[in-house]
Amino acid sequence: MDPLVAAAGNGDFDTVKNIIDTGSDVNVADDGLTPLISATRNGHVSLVKLLVENGADINTTDSEGDAPMLIAAAEGHVEIAQFLSKMGGDVEKTGKEANTPLIYAAKNGRLETVRWLLEQGANIDRTNVFGSTALLRATSSGHIDTVKLLLEKGAAVDMPTKYGCTPFLFAALN
């Protein structure tokens, strides 16, 4: 694995700083991982800031087509998502299957991240390629507090997926 990618993933600030100071490419990719994606996935806020401040591309994607904003949302790293947003990251950026940060956060029960994304104007009823919304994904994953928040914020309860499933169906099954 590339030393910069590995150090970023391990949270080794000093090593990352030293490698950057030698003039290494902060956007180096190793099997779909960049230092920024690695640091984001593992919740290393200070490294995310260091990498972006040194030219890391906030719109880079991993091998699954997910950008750092999507990864931060999926992992519940709200502080990283906030920083990426301040640096121009898009809270509506979609990945390979048109999942949004809100859909990822809701699916994983990342309540505070869901709350923050909604405050930023994330489209509560946006669908992925299967027609799933954040509410449907939270319901199907059994994240009751996330479901409650999405309902309080006006999520549509009757939007079926392309297969005819609705949040009500998943609520009944769970």
Phi, psi and omega in degrees: 000144178302135183301323180290318178298315181296313181296321179295318179292328180275354180077024183273085185303312184298317179294316178300314180299316180297318179295318178298317181297338177278357178093013179295153179287116181287350180255017179301139179245137178229104180054044177086356179255133170251165177303320181295316179297318180296314179294320179296310182304324184264004173075027182270086186303311184297325178288322176302314180298314180300314182296315180295318179296341179253020171100009178296138182282113182287351179255007177298156178233155176274187183294344177266357181087014182263131178273165180307322179299318178296318181293316178300317180294315181299323182272352180078024179270075187296325180296322177292317178301318179298315179297313180300322178297316178298331181269007177105004178294142186264122179287355177251007181300127181257157177258202188304318181256024180065023172288141178259167174305322180295317178298315179298313182297318180294317180301324182265004177069032181273077190306310182294326177292318176301313180302313181296316180300319178295321177298332180276358178094017177301139181289111186294333184249015178294143183249157172269189184295342179265357182087010180280140176253174176300319180297315180298317181293321177294319180295313182293337179266356177077026181267085188301314181297323177292318177301313180302314180298313181298321177294317177301327182272003172095021178299139178291131183266351187243022179273110180280152172286178178292350177258004177089004179279144177234164175303324178300319179299313180292326177297319179294322180289330181270000000 
